[in-house]
């Protein structure tokens, strides 16, 4: 993603909707536990929340919605839970891809494909291929994604070009590295939301989050809805983004 954080520094209700919202969809397990249900039921209800939020994001004027759906570190969970999560992804693509396509959503996938089962890779490719020309909303699915791994991959590709004599190391700056990340054409997230009350990034978009506004909401992901998204966007609108400069009021 692009590391140039040049966004309008307007605050208040006049600020346009965030162009790019990224969400760490957390709390499925705790949502289920609080109801005496198995964790898998929380994940299933989390998919319902995702459907609602994709629709709401478009209605609220968001152009890019990135969702953290499986982290590189989630492999440390029990195999049965990993199986449930992958099963849900399969079903989501089977059931919802045609609808997303009809609604003009372009699906992009970031994260490591190597090591994923071939049928999952095929589904991810199919989703990207089918929706390639859509432009109403970009749904960026971070699957088997870890920010450190993404940055290490970018460094590795650059190092290879240097070793092959195709690149002068002195030419590598932050913008260059940004161009070697998984989706360099996608602007950095303006707003990152994490549900469930946890206040950390958990290896999500660490490079791209340099100047993102972070909003932590106490509700668990299966309960997240349009009103919750609207309220996170309203909180974003109240923030003053300075990008290292001076406050708009004092800056002239
Ligand atoms: C988010 O919910 C879904 C994934 C990480 C895949 P969790 O499964 O992390 O739910 P909690 O945090 O245990 O409640
Ligand atoms: C982050 O949530 C990953 C996803 C939402 C996919 P986790 O539940 O895995 O994060 P930690 O372990 O609480 O930091
Ligand atoms: Mg969690």
CSV table of C-alpha atoms and ligand atoms in Angstrom, one decimal:
chain,number,residue,atom,x,y,z
A,1,UNK,CA,0.0,0.0,0.0
A,2,UNK,CA,1.0,3.6,-0.6
A,3,UNK,CA,3.1,5.1,2.2
A,4,UNK,CA,2.3,8.7,1.2
A,5,UNK,CA,0.0,9.9,3.9
A,6,UNK,CA,-1.3,12.9,2.1
A,7,UNK,CA,-5.0,13.2,3.2
A,8,UNK,CA,-7.0,16.4,3.7
A,9,UNK,CA,-6.5,17.6,7.3
A,10,UNK,CA,-10.1,18.7,7.6
A,11,UNK,CA,-11.7,17.9,11.0
A,12,UNK,CA,-15.3,17.8,12.1
A,13,UNK,CA,-18.5,17.0,10.3
A,14,UNK,CA,-17.1,18.5,7.1
A,15,UNK,CA,-14.4,15.9,6.8
A,16,UNK,CA,-15.3,13.5,4.0
A,17,UNK,CA,-15.8,9.8,4.9
A,18,UNK,CA,-12.6,7.9,5.4
A,19,UNK,CA,-11.5,6.6,2.0
A,20,UNK,CA,-10.1,3.5,3.5
A,21,UNK,CA,-11.3,1.8,6.7
A,22,UNK,CA,-9.5,-1.3,8.0
A,23,UNK,CA,-11.1,-3.5,10.7
A,24,UNK,CA,-9.6,-6.0,13.1
A,25,UNK,CA,-12.7,-8.2,13.5
A,26,UNK,CA,-12.0,-9.5,17.1
A,27,UNK,CA,-14.1,-11.1,19.8
A,28,UNK,CA,-16.0,-13.9,18.1
A,29,UNK,CA,-14.9,-16.4,20.7
A,30,UNK,CA,-15.8,-14.2,23.7
A,31,UNK,CA,-19.1,-13.4,22.1
A,32,UNK,CA,-19.9,-17.1,21.9
A,33,UNK,CA,-18.5,-17.9,25.4
A,34,UNK,CA,-20.7,-15.2,26.9
A,35,UNK,CA,-23.7,-17.0,25.5
A,36,UNK,CA,-22.6,-20.5,26.4
A,37,UNK,CA,-22.0,-21.3,22.7
A,38,UNK,CA,-19.1,-23.0,21.0
A,39,UNK,CA,-16.4,-20.6,19.5
A,40,UNK,CA,-17.4,-21.7,16.0
A,41,UNK,CA,-20.8,-20.2,16.5
A,42,UNK,CA,-19.1,-16.9,17.2
A,43,UNK,CA,-17.2,-17.2,13.9
A,44,UNK,CA,-20.4,-18.0,12.0
A,45,UNK,CA,-22.1,-15.0,13.4
A,46,UNK,CA,-19.0,-13.0,12.6
A,47,UNK,CA,-19.6,-13.7,8.9
A,48,UNK,CA,-23.1,-12.3,9.2
A,49,UNK,CA,-21.6,-9.1,10.7
A,50,UNK,CA,-19.1,-9.0,7.8
A,51,UNK,CA,-22.0,-9.0,5.3
A,52,UNK,CA,-23.7,-6.2,7.1
A,53,UNK,CA,-20.6,-4.1,7.4
A,54,UNK,CA,-19.6,-4.5,3.7
A,55,UNK,CA,-23.0,-3.1,2.8
A,56,UNK,CA,-22.8,-0.3,5.4
A,57,UNK,CA,-19.3,0.7,4.4
A,58,UNK,CA,-20.4,1.4,0.8
A,59,UNK,CA,-23.5,3.2,2.0
A,60,UNK,CA,-21.3,5.4,4.2
A,61,UNK,CA,-19.0,6.4,1.3
A,62,UNK,CA,-16.0,4.2,2.1
A,63,UNK,CA,-14.1,3.1,-1.0
A,64,UNK,CA,-11.7,0.6,0.5
A,65,UNK,CA,-12.6,-1.8,3.3
A,66,UNK,CA,-9.8,-4.0,4.6
A,67,UNK,CA,-10.7,-6.9,7.0
A,68,UNK,CA,-8.4,-9.0,9.1
A,69,UNK,CA,-9.8,-12.4,8.7
A,70,UNK,CA,-6.9,-14.8,9.5
A,71,UNK,CA,-3.5,-13.8,10.8
A,72,UNK,CA,-0.1,-15.5,10.3
A,73,UNK,CA,-0.2,-16.2,14.1
A,74,UNK,CA,-3.7,-17.7,14.1
A,75,UNK,CA,-2.0,-21.0,13.0
A,76,UNK,CA,-1.2,-21.5,16.7
A,77,UNK,CA,-4.9,-22.2,17.4
A,78,UNK,CA,-6.3,-25.7,17.7
A,79,UNK,CA,-6.6,-27.5,14.3
A,80,UNK,CA,-10.3,-27.8,14.7
A,81,UNK,CA,-10.8,-24.1,15.0
A,82,UNK,CA,-8.5,-23.4,12.0
A,83,UNK,CA,-10.6,-25.9,10.1
A,84,UNK,CA,-13.8,-24.1,11.1
A,85,UNK,CA,-12.3,-20.7,10.0
A,86,UNK,CA,-11.2,-22.1,6.6
A,87,UNK,CA,-14.6,-23.7,6.2
A,88,UNK,CA,-16.3,-20.4,6.8
A,89,UNK,CA,-14.1,-18.7,4.2
A,90,UNK,CA,-14.9,-21.4,1.7
A,91,UNK,CA,-18.6,-21.0,2.4
A,92,UNK,CA,-18.5,-17.2,2.3
A,93,UNK,CA,-16.9,-17.3,-1.1
A,94,UNK,CA,-19.3,-19.9,-2.4
A,95,UNK,CA,-22.4,-18.1,-1.1
A,96,UNK,CA,-21.5,-14.5,-1.4
A,97,UNK,CA,-19.1,-14.0,-4.3
A,98,UNK,CA,-21.9,-13.7,-6.9
A,99,UNK,CA,-23.7,-11.2,-4.7
A,100,UNK,CA,-20.6,-9.1,-4.1
A,101,UNK,CA,-19.9,-9.1,-7.8
A,102,UNK,CA,-23.5,-8.1,-8.6
A,103,UNK,CA,-23.1,-5.2,-6.1
A,104,UNK,CA,-19.9,-4.0,-7.8
A,105,UNK,CA,-17.5,-5.0,-5.0
A,106,UNK,CA,-13.9,-5.7,-6.1
A,107,UNK,CA,-12.3,-8.4,-3.9
A,108,UNK,CA,-8.5,-8.2,-3.2
A,109,UNK,CA,-6.6,-10.6,-1.1
A,110,UNK,CA,-3.4,-9.7,0.9
A,111,UNK,CA,-1.3,-12.2,2.8
A,112,UNK,CA,0.8,-15.3,2.1
A,113,UNK,CA,-0.7,-17.8,-0.3
A,114,UNK,CA,2.1,-20.3,0.0
A,115,UNK,CA,1.1,-23.1,2.4
A,116,UNK,CA,-2.6,-22.6,1.9
A,117,UNK,CA,-4.6,-25.6,0.6
A,118,UNK,CA,-4.9,-25.5,-3.2
A,119,UNK,CA,-8.7,-25.2,-3.1
A,120,UNK,CA,-8.5,-22.1,-0.9
A,121,UNK,CA,-6.0,-20.5,-3.2
A,122,UNK,CA,-8.2,-21.3,-6.2
A,123,UNK,CA,-11.2,-19.7,-4.4
A,124,UNK,CA,-9.2,-16.6,-3.5
A,125,UNK,CA,-8.0,-16.3,-7.2
A,126,UNK,CA,-11.5,-16.8,-8.5
A,127,UNK,CA,-12.8,-14.0,-6.2
A,128,UNK,CA,-10.1,-11.6,-7.4
A,129,UNK,CA,-10.5,-12.5,-11.1
A,130,UNK,CA,-14.3,-12.4,-11.2
A,131,UNK,CA,-14.5,-9.0,-9.5
A,132,UNK,CA,-11.4,-7.4,-11.1
A,133,UNK,CA,-13.3,-4.7,-13.0
A,134,UNK,CA,-15.6,-3.6,-10.2
A,135,UNK,CA,-15.1,-0.3,-8.5
A,136,UNK,CA,-18.0,0.5,-6.1
A,137,UNK,CA,-16.1,-0.8,-3.1
A,138,UNK,CA,-12.8,-2.5,-2.7
A,139,UNK,CA,-13.0,-5.3,-0.2
A,140,UNK,CA,-9.4,-6.2,0.8
A,141,UNK,CA,-9.3,-9.5,2.6
A,142,UNK,CA,-6.2,-10.0,4.8
A,143,UNK,CA,-5.9,-13.7,4.9
A,144,UNK,CA,-2.9,-15.6,6.3
A,145,UNK,CA,-1.6,-12.1,6.7
A,146,UNK,CA,1.1,-10.7,9.0
A,147,UNK,CA,2.6,-7.3,8.6
A,148,UNK,CA,6.1,-8.3,9.6
A,149,UNK,CA,6.0,-11.1,7.1
A,150,UNK,CA,4.7,-8.7,4.4
A,151,UNK,CA,7.6,-6.3,5.1
A,152,UNK,CA,10.1,-9.1,5.2
A,153,UNK,CA,8.8,-10.3,1.8
A,154,UNK,CA,9.2,-6.8,0.4
A,155,UNK,CA,12.8,-6.6,1.8
A,156,UNK,CA,13.6,-10.0,0.3
A,157,UNK,CA,12.4,-8.9,-3.2
A,158,UNK,CA,14.4,-5.7,-3.0
A,159,UNK,CA,17.5,-7.6,-1.8
A,160,UNK,CA,17.2,-10.0,-4.8
A,161,UNK,CA,17.1,-7.1,-7.2
A,162,UNK,CA,20.2,-5.6,-5.6
A,163,UNK,CA,22.0,-9.0,-5.7
A,164,UNK,CA,21.1,-9.3,-9.4
A,165,UNK,CA,22.6,-5.9,-10.0
A,166,UNK,CA,19.2,-4.4,-11.0
A,167,UNK,CA,19.0,-1.9,-8.2
A,168,UNK,CA,21.3,0.5,-6.3
A,169,UNK,CA,20.8,0.1,-2.5
A,170,UNK,CA,21.0,3.9,-2.2
A,171,UNK,CA,17.8,4.1,-4.3
A,172,UNK,CA,15.8,2.4,-1.6
A,173,UNK,CA,13.7,4.7,0.5
A,174,UNK,CA,10.4,4.3,2.3
A,175,UNK,CA,8.3,4.9,-0.8
A,176,UNK,CA,10.3,2.2,-2.6
A,177,UNK,CA,9.7,-0.4,0.1
A,178,UNK,CA,6.0,0.6,0.2
A,179,UNK,CA,5.8,-0.3,-3.5
A,180,UNK,CA,6.9,-3.9,-2.7
A,181,UNK,CA,4.2,-4.6,-0.2
A,182,UNK,CA,1.2,-6.8,-1.1
A,183,UNK,CA,-1.1,-4.1,-2.6
A,184,UNK,CA,0.9,-1.0,-3.3
A,185,UNK,CA,-1.8,0.7,-5.3
A,186,UNK,CA,-4.2,0.8,-2.3
A,187,UNK,CA,-4.0,4.0,-0.2
A,188,UNK,CA,-3.1,3.7,3.5
A,189,UNK,CA,-6.0,3.2,5.9
A,190,UNK,CA,-7.4,6.4,7.2
A,191,UNK,CA,-9.2,4.6,10.1
A,192,UNK,CA,-8.4,1.3,11.8
A,193,UNK,CA,-11.1,-0.1,14.0
A,194,UNK,CA,-10.6,-3.0,16.4
A,195,UNK,CA,-13.6,-4.6,18.1
A,196,UNK,CA,-13.8,-6.5,21.4
A,197,UNK,CA,-11.9,-3.9,23.5
A,198,UNK,CA,-8.4,-5.1,22.8
A,199,UNK,CA,-6.0,-2.2,22.0
A,200,UNK,CA,-3.3,-3.5,19.8
A,201,UNK,CA,-2.5,-4.1,16.1
A,202,UNK,CA,-1.6,-7.8,16.4
A,203,UNK,CA,0.7,-7.6,13.3
A,204,UNK,CA,-2.0,-5.9,11.1
A,205,UNK,CA,-0.9,-3.3,8.5
A,206,UNK,CA,1.9,-1.9,10.7
A,207,UNK,CA,3.6,-0.1,7.9
A,208,UNK,CA,0.4,1.3,6.4
A,209,UNK,CA,-0.9,2.4,9.8
A,210,UNK,CA,1.8,5.0,10.3
A,211,UNK,CA,-0.8,7.8,10.3
A,212,UNK,CA,-4.0,5.9,10.6
A,213,UNK,CA,-6.5,7.0,13.3
A,214,UNK,CA,-7.1,4.1,15.6
A,215,UNK,CA,-10.5,3.5,17.1
A,216,UNK,CA,-11.1,0.7,19.7
A,217,UNK,CA,-14.7,-0.3,20.3
A,218,UNK,CA,-15.8,-2.5,23.2
A,219,UNK,CA,-18.3,-4.6,21.4
A,220,UNK,CA,-17.5,-8.0,20.0
A,221,UNK,CA,-17.4,-8.4,16.2
A,222,UNK,CA,-20.6,-10.5,15.8
A,223,UNK,CA,-22.5,-7.5,17.3
A,224,UNK,CA,-20.9,-4.9,15.0
A,225,UNK,CA,-23.3,-3.2,12.7
A,226,UNK,CA,-23.9,-0.1,10.6
A,227,UNK,CA,-24.6,2.1,13.7
A,228,UNK,CA,-21.2,1.0,15.2
A,229,UNK,CA,-19.4,1.8,12.0
A,230,UNK,CA,-21.1,5.2,11.8
A,231,UNK,CA,-20.1,6.0,15.3
A,232,UNK,CA,-16.4,4.9,14.7
A,233,UNK,CA,-16.4,7.2,11.6
A,234,UNK,CA,-17.9,10.0,13.6
A,235,UNK,CA,-15.0,9.5,16.2
A,236,UNK,CA,-12.6,9.6,13.2
A,237,UNK,CA,-14.2,12.9,12.0
A,238,UNK,CA,-13.5,14.5,15.4
A,239,UNK,CA,-9.8,13.7,15.3
A,240,UNK,CA,-7.3,16.1,14.0
A,241,UNK,CA,-4.8,14.5,11.6
A,242,UNK,CA,-1.6,16.4,11.5
A,243,UNK,CA,0.8,14.1,9.7
A,244,UNK,CA,3.7,15.6,11.6
A,245,UNK,CA,2.7,19.2,10.8
A,246,UNK,CA,0.9,21.8,12.9
A,247,UNK,CA,-2.7,21.9,14.0
A,248,UNK,CA,-4.9,23.6,11.4
A,249,UNK,CA,-5.9,26.3,13.9
A,250,UNK,CA,-2.3,27.2,14.8
A,251,UNK,CA,-0.6,26.3,11.5
A,252,UNK,CA,-0.7,29.4,9.4
B,1,LIG,C1,-11.7,-13.0,15.8
B,1,LIG,O1,-12.3,-13.5,16.9
B,1,LIG,C2,-11.6,-14.0,14.7
B,1,LIG,C3,-10.2,-14.4,14.4
B,1,LIG,C4,-9.1,-14.1,15.0
B,1,LIG,C5,-10.0,-15.3,13.3
B,1,LIG,P1,-11.4,-14.4,18.0
B,1,LIG,O2,-11.5,-15.8,17.6
B,1,LIG,O3,-10.0,-13.9,18.1
B,1,LIG,O4,-12.2,-14.2,19.3
B,1,LIG,P2,-11.7,-13.9,20.8
B,1,LIG,O5,-10.7,-12.8,20.7
B,1,LIG,O6,-11.1,-15.2,21.2
B,1,LIG,O7,-12.9,-13.6,21.6
B,2,LIG,C1,-6.2,-10.6,15.3
B,2,LIG,O1,-7.0,-11.1,16.4
B,2,LIG,C2,-6.4,-11.4,14.1
B,2,LIG,C3,-7.7,-11.4,13.4
B,2,LIG,C4,-8.7,-10.6,13.8
B,2,LIG,C5,-7.8,-12.2,12.3
B,2,LIG,P1,-6.4,-12.2,17.4
B,2,LIG,O2,-7.5,-12.5,18.3
B,2,LIG,O3,-5.7,-13.3,16.7
B,2,LIG,O4,-5.3,-11.3,18.2
B,2,LIG,P2,-4.6,-11.4,19.6
B,2,LIG,O5,-4.0,-12.8,19.7
B,2,LIG,O6,-5.7,-11.2,20.6
B,2,LIG,O7,-3.6,-10.4,19.6
B,3,LIG,MG1,-9.2,-12.5,19.3
